[in-house]
Short mmCIF file of C-alpha atoms in Angstrom, two decimals:
data_model
loop_
_atom_site.label_atom_id
_atom_site.label_comp_id
_atom_site.label_asym_id
_atom_site.label_seq_id
_atom_site.Cartn_x
_atom_site.Cartn_y
_atom_site.Cartn_z
CA UNK A 25 3.25 19.14 -23.54
CA UNK A 26 6.40 19.29 -21.32
CA UNK A 27 8.90 16.85 -22.07
CA UNK A 28 9.13 15.55 -18.45
CA UNK A 29 5.35 15.03 -18.52
CA UNK A 30 5.49 12.82 -21.57
CA UNK A 31 8.33 10.83 -20.34
CA UNK A 32 6.44 10.15 -17.05
CA UNK A 33 3.48 8.82 -19.21
CA UNK A 34 5.92 6.64 -21.19
CA UNK A 35 7.26 5.27 -17.92
CA UNK A 36 3.77 4.63 -16.44
CA UNK A 37 2.55 2.82 -19.78
CA UNK A 38 5.86 0.77 -20.05
CA UNK A 39 5.94 -0.36 -16.29
CA UNK A 40 2.47 -0.51 -15.63
CA UNK A 41 2.21 -4.27 -14.96
CA UNK A 42 5.27 -3.99 -12.67
CA UNK A 43 3.55 -1.07 -10.74
CA UNK A 44 0.43 -2.97 -10.41
CA UNK A 45 2.09 -6.06 -9.26
CA UNK A 46 4.03 -4.07 -6.51
CA UNK A 47 1.07 -2.03 -5.43
CA UNK A 48 -1.02 -5.25 -5.06
CA UNK A 49 1.61 -7.13 -3.11
CA UNK A 50 2.10 -3.91 -0.63
CA UNK A 51 -1.56 -3.36 -0.11
CA UNK A 52 -2.02 -7.09 0.66
CA UNK A 53 0.52 -6.98 3.54
CA UNK A 54 -1.39 -4.00 4.87
CA UNK A 55 -4.54 -5.88 4.93
CA UNK A 56 -3.19 -8.95 6.70
CA UNK A 57 -1.62 -6.87 9.14
CA UNK A 58 -5.04 -5.08 9.98
CA UNK A 59 -6.68 -8.38 10.06
CA UNK A 60 -4.16 -9.94 12.40
CA UNK A 61 -4.85 -6.74 14.84
CA UNK A 62 -8.39 -7.79 14.95
CA UNK A 63 -7.84 -11.48 15.22
CA UNK A 64 -5.49 -11.22 18.11
CA UNK A 65 -5.61 -7.74 19.69
CA UNK A 66 -3.71 -8.96 22.83
CA UNK A 67 -0.70 -9.11 20.83
CA UNK A 68 -0.81 -5.03 20.11
CA UNK A 69 -2.71 -3.95 22.82
CA UNK A 70 -3.14 -4.33 26.55
CA UNK A 71 -6.73 -5.74 26.33
CA UNK A 72 -8.05 -8.46 24.52
CA UNK A 73 -10.86 -6.37 22.93
CA UNK A 74 -10.56 -5.38 19.26
CA UNK A 75 -9.97 -2.11 18.28
CA UNK A 76 -13.10 0.07 17.60
CA UNK A 77 -11.63 1.98 14.62
CA UNK A 78 -8.55 1.17 12.73
CA UNK A 79 -6.56 3.58 10.14
CA UNK A 80 -4.86 1.53 7.42
CA UNK A 81 -2.10 3.20 5.15
CA UNK A 82 -1.77 1.84 1.94
CA UNK A 83 1.63 2.24 0.36
CA UNK A 84 0.64 2.41 -3.11
CA UNK A 85 1.88 6.29 -3.47
CA UNK A 86 4.86 5.59 -1.98
CA UNK A 87 5.72 2.89 -4.41
CA UNK A 88 4.66 5.28 -7.34
CA UNK A 89 7.12 7.86 -5.78
CA UNK A 90 9.99 5.58 -5.62
CA UNK A 91 9.63 4.20 -9.02
CA UNK A 92 9.27 7.57 -10.79
#
């Protein structure tokens, strides 16, 4: 195995609790904002109608990139 790959595995195992905590918090923020969009669409759009479709971006991969 390459040394860099082994180092990444070590970091993932060592810091997995912290990574999971950050991922959970970031994903919760994204879901709460999506729910606000459906509860109060007038705040985000010109009409009072809820959106038909929504695209939700979870920040899990971004957090992983910044940590490693």
